Amino acid sequence: MFSQGRGVVIAFLFLAGVINYLDRSALSIAAPFIKDDLSLTATQMGIIFSSFSVGYALFNFFGGMASDKFGAKMTLFVAMIVWSLFSGALVLAGGFVSMIVIRVLFGMGEGPLSATINKMVNNWFPPNQRASVVGLTNSGTPLGGAISGPIVGYIAIAYGWRISFVAIMIIGLIWASFWWKFVKEKPEKAADNVQKDDMGLIKESKLKFTFYIKQKTVLFTAFAFFAYNYILFFFLTWFPSYLVSARGLSVKDMSIITVIPWVLGFIGLAMGGFVSDFIYKKFLQKGVLFSRKLILISCLFLSALCIGFAGLVTTTVSAVALVAASVFFLYLTGAIYWAIINDVVDQSNVGSVGGFMHFLANTAGIIGPTLTGYLVDTTGTYTAAFLLAGGLAIVASLAVIRFVKPIIKPNEETLA
């Protein structure tokens, strides 16, 4: 897994995920300061949180297409520079409208990350390692969220919330320069290696992108990913404010406590792909989707139960424990959505189809934070928001049982 330059690719993609979520979650950590500084309501903060996903979801799709056309290396290089610059640009925000504009542009920059990671993994690794590698590389994202609390919280308290965004901008620009210098698009003799590594699995003729986006397997994997992202964005955007406003914690204590769910998420995301690939090897006769669905259905369902009950408990300790458990189970499924795309889509379409799935999934980031802010303003509590997030994930996990199946391709229909 780590030989022939693959370890370098894993390391850079892992660090890209760390920076991505350090940048992304910084706003939620600084939100109590920003809300007071700019005199914003909960609904307005919800809209600002959601505005990120307008640009993000759109460029999930365009970023995936770009990785197929221009290569994952170039796409991720440009994306890192763009999102770092607009992360730093938040220091220029003077009110509600300017915050929205900057966050939309910031989201556009971050949009290509996951699809380009998936494309790089598809370029460099054989099928029986891809879920493991996707999970390992993406596990950098919750680690970024974990360190965001202490870093941004400390800088915001000591020097003001604007300075923290300048610091994380510089980190991203440094990563981009090293990425361009040290990482290649594909390994040497890529064509030969892919054919040997894939054990003959990449022999089908190229199918059109439009063929895949009509398939129930792709659409309902996207729906499950939507539910995953609904919970994730609820946690990512509103959980720090929930701890401060509903549980009465100080910003300092909140910054420390938010590390707990993120650390468990890091463990879950790193484990999920390895567990799925292990099950795949043990139950080879059942097909690769058996291992993917087993993890996806069971863990998404458990995550749903935990986040739902977190809205009903009465103590801070139990609420934090349940949210942490929910994030752990949620992240166990994090690599699976991408692994399914790698399993059922030909290599020339992996970036585009993965980007399309990610686009649909991240509309949750547009809807969820604004809806949560509205529910908090109208009900005065977070209970309904917790229950809605859990209920949606339960429905999605049940839908996966029914609709996610191997895709029968045109050449296979002819042979049958």
Short mmCIF file of C-alpha atoms in Angstrom, two decimals, residues 207-215 344 407-410 413:
data_model
loop_
_atom_site.label_atom_id
_atom_site.label_comp_id
_atom_site.label_asym_id
_atom_site.label_seq_id
_atom_site.Cartn_x
_atom_site.Cartn_y
_atom_site.Cartn_z
CA LEU A 207 -19.68 4.06 -20.84
CA LYS A 208 -21.20 7.52 -20.93
CA PHE A 209 -21.43 9.63 -17.78
CA THR A 210 -25.20 9.88 -18.33
CA PHE A 211 -25.55 6.09 -18.08
CA TYR A 212 -24.29 6.10 -14.49
CA ILE A 213 -26.26 9.05 -13.15
CA LYS A 214 -29.52 7.29 -14.07
CA GLN A 215 -28.66 4.21 -12.00
CA VAL A 344 -19.28 0.19 -10.05
CA ILE A 407 -25.02 -2.20 -11.93
CA ILE A 408 -25.75 -4.27 -15.03
CA LYS A 409 -23.83 -2.63 -17.86
CA PRO A 410 -24.84 -2.76 -21.55
CA GLU A 413 -26.77 -7.40 -20.81
#
